[in-house]
Amino acid sequence: MKTLLVYASKNGFTGKAAGLLAQKLAGDVQMVDLVREKAPDPAGYDTVVVGGSVYMGKVQPQVSAFLQQNTDVLLQKKLGLFLCCARLEQLEEQMKAAFPEPLYSHGVREHLGHAYDFQRMNFFERAIIRKLAKVSESEECLNTGNLEQLAGALG
Ligand SMILES: Cc1cc2nc3c(=O)[nH]c(=O)nc-3n(C[C@H](O)[C@H](O)[C@H](O)COP(=O)(O)O)c2cc1C
């Protein structure tokens, strides 16, 4: 079984979560960082997993472009969709915005947690997170239960 796992990350956590997920998936897994690499044609894979993180309500544009360009092919595949983001009260809304229909309904969706990395955030990001999230130190919260669940569902 061949799996394509494409993801986009700004401060690194989504890449880390994608790597841990890849270790749990059976068969041959190809990971592609959409920010740095060109995505291969998903037609040649049995399973496709797409992940991103949310900034000011939006997933990375590379994730949106990949989904838009490959919607028809992705609807023929076993599809995993995951987000890394901190605002759980907005999770469903953000999932729907990141993974629009019909892919939202077709895919298995999970939230894999979030991290704030103050070393990697820029000045403005640090200020926003201190003010809005009331967090002033780096933190990492990987949802291992959801990660196992997603890996299990993708078989
Ligand atoms: C400036 C900034 C804005 C953010 N905006 C949102 C948001 O709108 N909704 C949300 O759920 N999480 C938000 N987050 C939390 C990120 O989604 C979370 O930190 C995520 O793990 C980042 O993943 P990455 O390290 O792969 O980029 C924000 C974080 C930062 C630093």
PDB file of C-alpha atoms and ligand atoms in Angstrom:
ATOM      1  CA  MET A   1       0.000   0.000   0.000  1.00  0.00           C
ATOM      2  CA  LYS A   2       1.312   3.450  -0.937  1.00  0.00           C
ATOM      3  CA  THR A   3       0.479   6.549   1.077  1.00  0.00           C
ATOM      4  CA  LEU A   4       1.170  10.168   0.221  1.00  0.00           C
ATOM      5  CA  LEU A   5       1.317  12.441   3.289  1.00  0.00           C
ATOM      6  CA  VAL A   6       1.422  16.123   2.369  1.00  0.00           C
ATOM      7  CA  TYR A   7       1.543  18.850   4.990  1.00  0.00           C
ATOM      8  CA  ALA A   8       2.303  22.504   5.571  1.00  0.00           C
ATOM      9  CA  SER A   9       3.692  24.001   8.756  1.00  0.00           C
ATOM     10  CA  LYS A  10       4.837  27.471   9.764  1.00  0.00           C
ATOM     11  CA  ASN A  11       6.599  26.876  13.048  1.00  0.00           C
ATOM     12  CA  GLY A  12       7.329  23.163  12.789  1.00  0.00           C
ATOM     13  CA  PHE A  13       4.720  21.366  14.899  1.00  0.00           C
ATOM     14  CA  THR A  14       2.602  20.086  12.006  1.00  0.00           C
ATOM     15  CA  GLY A  15       5.738  18.639  10.402  1.00  0.00           C
ATOM     16  CA  LYS A  16       6.550  16.853  13.654  1.00  0.00           C
ATOM     17  CA  ALA A  17       2.997  15.485  13.962  1.00  0.00           C
ATOM     18  CA  ALA A  18       3.117  14.390  10.301  1.00  0.00           C
ATOM     19  CA  GLY A  19       6.373  12.515  10.936  1.00  0.00           C
ATOM     20  CA  LEU A  20       4.907  10.697  13.951  1.00  0.00           C
ATOM     21  CA  LEU A  21       1.800   9.810  11.946  1.00  0.00           C
ATOM     22  CA  ALA A  22       3.944   8.503   9.065  1.00  0.00           C
ATOM     23  CA  GLN A  23       5.688   6.115  11.500  1.00  0.00           C
ATOM     24  CA  LYS A  24       2.313   4.643  12.459  1.00  0.00           C
ATOM     25  CA  LEU A  25       1.021   4.116   8.933  1.00  0.00           C
ATOM     26  CA  ALA A  26       1.436   0.758   7.245  1.00  0.00           C
ATOM     27  CA  GLY A  27       3.238   0.293   3.926  1.00  0.00           C
ATOM     28  CA  ASP A  28       5.251   2.767   1.921  1.00  0.00           C
ATOM     29  CA  VAL A  29       4.710   6.388   3.069  1.00  0.00           C
ATOM     30  CA  GLN A  30       6.006   9.401   1.136  1.00  0.00           C
ATOM     31  CA  MET A  31       6.035  12.656   3.110  1.00  0.00           C
ATOM     32  CA  VAL A  32       6.004  15.966   1.244  1.00  0.00           C
ATOM     33  CA  ASP A  33       6.374  19.417   2.823  1.00  0.00           C
ATOM     34  CA  LEU A  34       4.127  21.560   0.623  1.00  0.00           C
ATOM     35  CA  VAL A  35       5.898  24.756   1.690  1.00  0.00           C
ATOM     36  CA  ARG A  36       9.250  23.571   0.324  1.00  0.00           C
ATOM     37  CA  GLU A  37       8.445  20.873  -2.242  1.00  0.00           C
ATOM     38  CA  LYS A  38       6.186  20.374  -5.204  1.00  0.00           C
ATOM     39  CA  ALA A  39       3.427  17.878  -4.478  1.00  0.00           C
ATOM     40  CA  PRO A  40       3.428  14.732  -6.605  1.00  0.00           C
ATOM     41  CA  ASP A  41       0.297  13.642  -8.449  1.00  0.00           C
ATOM     42  CA  PRO A  42      -1.835  11.874  -5.793  1.00  0.00           C
ATOM     43  CA  ALA A  43      -3.269   9.554  -8.485  1.00  0.00           C
ATOM     44  CA  GLY A  44      -0.427   7.075  -7.964  1.00  0.00           C
ATOM     45  CA  TYR A  45      -1.233   6.425  -4.276  1.00  0.00           C
ATOM     46  CA  ASP A  46      -3.826   4.308  -2.455  1.00  0.00           C
ATOM     47  CA  THR A  47      -4.147   6.657   0.516  1.00  0.00           C
ATOM     48  CA  VAL A  48      -3.567  10.390   0.794  1.00  0.00           C
ATOM     49  CA  VAL A  49      -3.203  12.339   4.053  1.00  0.00           C
ATOM     50  CA  VAL A  50      -3.313  16.143   4.075  1.00  0.00           C
ATOM     51  CA  GLY A  51      -2.416  18.247   7.114  1.00  0.00           C
ATOM     52  CA  GLY A  52      -1.888  21.890   7.998  1.00  0.00           C
ATOM     53  CA  SER A  53      -1.993  24.369  10.842  1.00  0.00           C
ATOM     54  CA  VAL A  54      -4.267  27.349  11.423  1.00  0.00           C
ATOM     55  CA  TYR A  55      -3.178  30.995  11.641  1.00  0.00           C
ATOM     56  CA  MET A  56      -5.830  33.660  12.131  1.00  0.00           C
ATOM     57  CA  GLY A  57      -8.528  31.174  11.145  1.00  0.00           C
ATOM     58  CA  LYS A  58      -6.860  29.981   7.957  1.00  0.00           C
ATOM     59  CA  VAL A  59      -4.895  26.926   6.910  1.00  0.00           C
ATOM     60  CA  GLN A  60      -1.749  27.408   4.791  1.00  0.00           C
ATOM     61  CA  PRO A  61      -2.547  28.412   1.185  1.00  0.00           C
ATOM     62  CA  GLN A  62      -0.427  25.485  -0.069  1.00  0.00           C
ATOM     63  CA  VAL A  63      -2.887  23.084   1.600  1.00  0.00           C
ATOM     64  CA  SER A  64      -5.895  24.832   0.067  1.00  0.00           C
ATOM     65  CA  ALA A  65      -4.258  24.833  -3.387  1.00  0.00           C
ATOM     66  CA  PHE A  66      -3.397  21.113  -3.173  1.00  0.00           C
ATOM     67  CA  LEU A  67      -6.967  20.233  -2.209  1.00  0.00           C
ATOM     68  CA  GLN A  68      -8.482  22.434  -4.878  1.00  0.00           C
ATOM     69  CA  GLN A  69      -6.218  21.134  -7.649  1.00  0.00           C
ATOM     70  CA  ASN A  70      -6.747  17.472  -6.739  1.00  0.00           C
ATOM     71  CA  THR A  71     -10.341  17.295  -5.499  1.00  0.00           C
ATOM     72  CA  ASP A  72     -11.532  14.740  -8.065  1.00  0.00           C
ATOM     73  CA  VAL A  73      -8.578  12.390  -7.521  1.00  0.00           C
ATOM     74  CA  LEU A  74      -8.801  12.720  -3.717  1.00  0.00           C
ATOM     75  CA  LEU A  75     -12.463  11.710  -3.787  1.00  0.00           C
ATOM     76  CA  GLN A  76     -11.344   8.344  -5.249  1.00  0.00           C
ATOM     77  CA  LYS A  77      -8.808   7.726  -2.457  1.00  0.00           C
ATOM     78  CA  LYS A  78      -8.820   6.766   1.161  1.00  0.00           C
ATOM     79  CA  LEU A  79      -8.334  10.270   2.595  1.00  0.00           C
ATOM     80  CA  GLY A  80      -7.027  11.505   5.947  1.00  0.00           C
ATOM     81  CA  LEU A  81      -7.298  15.189   6.907  1.00  0.00           C
ATOM     82  CA  PHE A  82      -5.700  16.688   9.977  1.00  0.00           C
ATOM     83  CA  LEU A  83      -5.247  20.089  11.562  1.00  0.00           C
ATOM     84  CA  CYS A  84      -2.903  21.385  14.216  1.00  0.00           C
ATOM     85  CA  CYS A  85      -4.466  24.388  15.944  1.00  0.00           C
ATOM     86  CA  ALA A  86      -5.096  25.713  19.410  1.00  0.00           C
ATOM     87  CA  ARG A  87      -8.648  27.045  19.458  1.00  0.00           C
ATOM     88  CA  LEU A  88     -10.704  23.941  20.090  1.00  0.00           C
ATOM     89  CA  GLU A  89     -13.952  25.920  20.366  1.00  0.00           C
ATOM     90  CA  GLN A  90     -13.410  26.887  16.699  1.00  0.00           C
ATOM     91  CA  LEU A  91     -12.232  23.436  15.613  1.00  0.00           C
ATOM     92  CA  GLU A  92     -15.186  22.333  13.509  1.00  0.00           C
ATOM     93  CA  GLU A  93     -15.498  25.707  11.809  1.00  0.00           C
ATOM     94  CA  GLN A  94     -11.762  25.757  11.070  1.00  0.00           C
ATOM     95  CA  MET A  95     -11.850  22.153   9.791  1.00  0.00           C
ATOM     96  CA  LYS A  96     -14.693  23.017   7.419  1.00  0.00           C
ATOM     97  CA  ALA A  97     -12.857  26.106   6.184  1.00  0.00           C
ATOM     98  CA  ALA A  98      -9.561  24.213   5.723  1.00  0.00           C
ATOM     99  CA  PHE A  99     -11.096  21.110   4.140  1.00  0.00           C
ATOM    100  CA  PRO A 100     -14.093  22.269   2.121  1.00  0.00           C
ATOM    101  CA  GLU A 101     -16.849  19.963   0.913  1.00  0.00           C
ATOM    102  CA  PRO A 102     -16.950  17.424  -0.640  1.00  0.00           C
ATOM    103  CA  LEU A 103     -13.541  16.488   0.798  1.00  0.00           C
ATOM    104  CA  TYR A 104     -14.613  17.306   4.369  1.00  0.00           C
ATOM    105  CA  SER A 105     -17.281  14.585   4.293  1.00  0.00           C
ATOM    106  CA  HIS A 106     -15.191  12.103   2.324  1.00  0.00           C
ATOM    107  CA  GLY A 107     -12.124  12.209   4.602  1.00  0.00           C
ATOM    108  CA  VAL A 108     -11.333  10.888   8.057  1.00  0.00           C
ATOM    109  CA  ARG A 109     -10.610  14.045  10.084  1.00  0.00           C
ATOM    110  CA  GLU A 110      -8.577  14.544  13.233  1.00  0.00           C
ATOM    111  CA  HIS A 111      -7.066  17.306  15.325  1.00  0.00           C
ATOM    112  CA  LEU A 112      -3.489  16.395  16.278  1.00  0.00           C
ATOM    113  CA  GLY A 113      -2.847  19.113  18.860  1.00  0.00           C
ATOM    114  CA  HIS A 114      -0.934  22.365  18.836  1.00  0.00           C
ATOM    115  CA  ALA A 115       2.343  23.953  19.851  1.00  0.00           C
ATOM    116  CA  TYR A 116       3.483  27.482  20.522  1.00  0.00           C
ATOM    117  CA  ASP A 117       7.204  27.779  19.872  1.00  0.00           C
ATOM    118  CA  PHE A 118       8.323  31.185  21.140  1.00  0.00           C
ATOM    119  CA  GLN A 119      11.797  30.676  19.639  1.00  0.00           C
ATOM    120  CA  ARG A 120      10.349  30.350  16.156  1.00  0.00           C
ATOM    121  CA  MET A 121       7.499  32.854  16.364  1.00  0.00           C
ATOM    122  CA  ASN A 122       8.192  36.379  15.185  1.00  0.00           C
ATOM    123  CA  PHE A 123       7.681  39.473  17.348  1.00  0.00           C
ATOM    124  CA  PHE A 124       4.068  40.013  16.226  1.00  0.00           C
ATOM    125  CA  GLU A 125       3.113  36.369  16.692  1.00  0.00           C
ATOM    126  CA  ARG A 126       4.532  36.359  20.217  1.00  0.00           C
ATOM    127  CA  ALA A 127       2.568  39.515  21.039  1.00  0.00           C
ATOM    128  CA  ILE A 128      -0.670  38.048  19.634  1.00  0.00           C
ATOM    129  CA  ILE A 129      -0.303  34.785  21.545  1.00  0.00           C
ATOM    130  CA  ARG A 130       0.548  36.554  24.822  1.00  0.00           C
ATOM    131  CA  LYS A 131      -2.508  38.790  24.474  1.00  0.00           C
ATOM    132  CA  LEU A 132      -5.121  36.473  22.960  1.00  0.00           C
ATOM    133  CA  ALA A 133      -4.129  33.018  24.196  1.00  0.00           C
ATOM    134  CA  LYS A 134      -2.609  34.336  27.465  1.00  0.00           C
ATOM    135  CA  VAL A 135       0.372  32.041  26.886  1.00  0.00           C
ATOM    136  CA  SER A 136       3.876  33.423  27.362  1.00  0.00           C
ATOM    137  CA  GLU A 137       6.112  30.355  27.190  1.00  0.00           C
ATOM    138  CA  SER A 138       6.582  27.637  24.618  1.00  0.00           C
ATOM    139  CA  GLU A 139       4.210  24.711  24.969  1.00  0.00           C
ATOM    140  CA  GLU A 140       3.526  21.561  23.008  1.00  0.00           C
ATOM    141  CA  CYS A 141       0.415  19.450  23.195  1.00  0.00           C
ATOM    142  CA  LEU A 142       0.385  16.459  20.831  1.00  0.00           C
ATOM    143  CA  ASN A 143      -2.910  14.570  20.828  1.00  0.00           C
ATOM    144  CA  THR A 144      -1.534  11.034  20.687  1.00  0.00           C
ATOM    145  CA  GLY A 145      -4.994   9.469  21.033  1.00  0.00           C
ATOM    146  CA  ASN A 146      -6.232  11.259  17.921  1.00  0.00           C
ATOM    147  CA  LEU A 147      -2.995  10.408  16.101  1.00  0.00           C
ATOM    148  CA  GLU A 148      -3.473   6.677  16.844  1.00  0.00           C
ATOM    149  CA  GLN A 149      -7.120   6.943  15.831  1.00  0.00           C
ATOM    150  CA  LEU A 150      -6.268   8.528  12.484  1.00  0.00           C
ATOM    151  CA  ALA A 151      -3.521   5.979  11.773  1.00  0.00           C
ATOM    152  CA  GLY A 152      -5.928   3.154  12.674  1.00  0.00           C
ATOM    153  CA  ALA A 153      -8.705   4.533  10.463  1.00  0.00           C
ATOM    154  CA  LEU A 154      -6.343   4.774   7.504  1.00  0.00           C
ATOM    155  CA  GLY A 155      -5.271   1.187   8.089  1.00  0.00           C
TER     156      GLY A 155
HETATM  157  C1  LIG B   1       0.033  34.167  15.288  1.00  0.00           C
HETATM  158  C2  LIG B   1      -0.738  32.915  15.541  1.00  0.00           C
HETATM  159  C3  LIG B   1      -2.064  32.835  15.156  1.00  0.00           C
HETATM  160  C4  LIG B   1      -2.804  31.665  15.407  1.00  0.00           C
HETATM  161  N1  LIG B   1      -4.117  31.625  15.031  1.00  0.00           N
HETATM  162  C5  LIG B   1      -4.840  30.505  15.327  1.00  0.00           C
HETATM  163  C6  LIG B   1      -6.226  30.446  14.986  1.00  0.00           C
HETATM  164  O1  LIG B   1      -6.804  31.341  14.374  1.00  0.00           O
HETATM  165  N2  LIG B   1      -6.906  29.324  15.342  1.00  0.00           N
HETATM  166  C7  LIG B   1      -6.324  28.277  16.020  1.00  0.00           C
HETATM  167  O2  LIG B   1      -7.017  27.308  16.327  1.00  0.00           O
HETATM  168  N3  LIG B   1      -5.001  28.295  16.319  1.00  0.00           N
HETATM  169  C8  LIG B   1      -4.256  29.376  15.987  1.00  0.00           C
HETATM  170  N4  LIG B   1      -2.916  29.417  16.286  1.00  0.00           N
HETATM  171  C9  LIG B   1      -2.279  28.236  16.884  1.00  0.00           C
HETATM  172  C10 LIG B   1      -1.539  27.411  15.805  1.00  0.00           C
HETATM  173  O3  LIG B   1      -2.444  26.841  14.898  1.00  0.00           O
HETATM  174  C11 LIG B   1      -0.720  26.325  16.522  1.00  0.00           C
HETATM  175  O4  LIG B   1       0.282  26.965  17.253  1.00  0.00           O
HETATM  176  C12 LIG B   1      -0.146  25.295  15.581  1.00  0.00           C
HETATM  177  O5  LIG B   1       0.333  24.197  16.330  1.00  0.00           O
HETATM  178  C13 LIG B   1       0.981  25.835  14.736  1.00  0.00           C
HETATM  179  O6  LIG B   1       1.485  24.800  13.933  1.00  0.00           O
HETATM  180  P1  LIG B   1       2.869  24.894  13.149  1.00  0.00           P
HETATM  181  O7  LIG B   1       3.964  24.941  14.183  1.00  0.00           O
HETATM  182  O8  LIG B   1       2.912  23.662  12.328  1.00  0.00           O
HETATM  183  O9  LIG B   1       2.824  26.127  12.296  1.00  0.00           O
HETATM  184  C14 LIG B   1      -2.175  30.549  16.031  1.00  0.00           C
HETATM  185  C15 LIG B   1      -0.816  30.633  16.393  1.00  0.00           C
HETATM  186  C16 LIG B   1      -0.092  31.791  16.144  1.00  0.00           C
HETATM  187  C17 LIG B   1       1.367  31.841  16.531  1.00  0.00           C
END
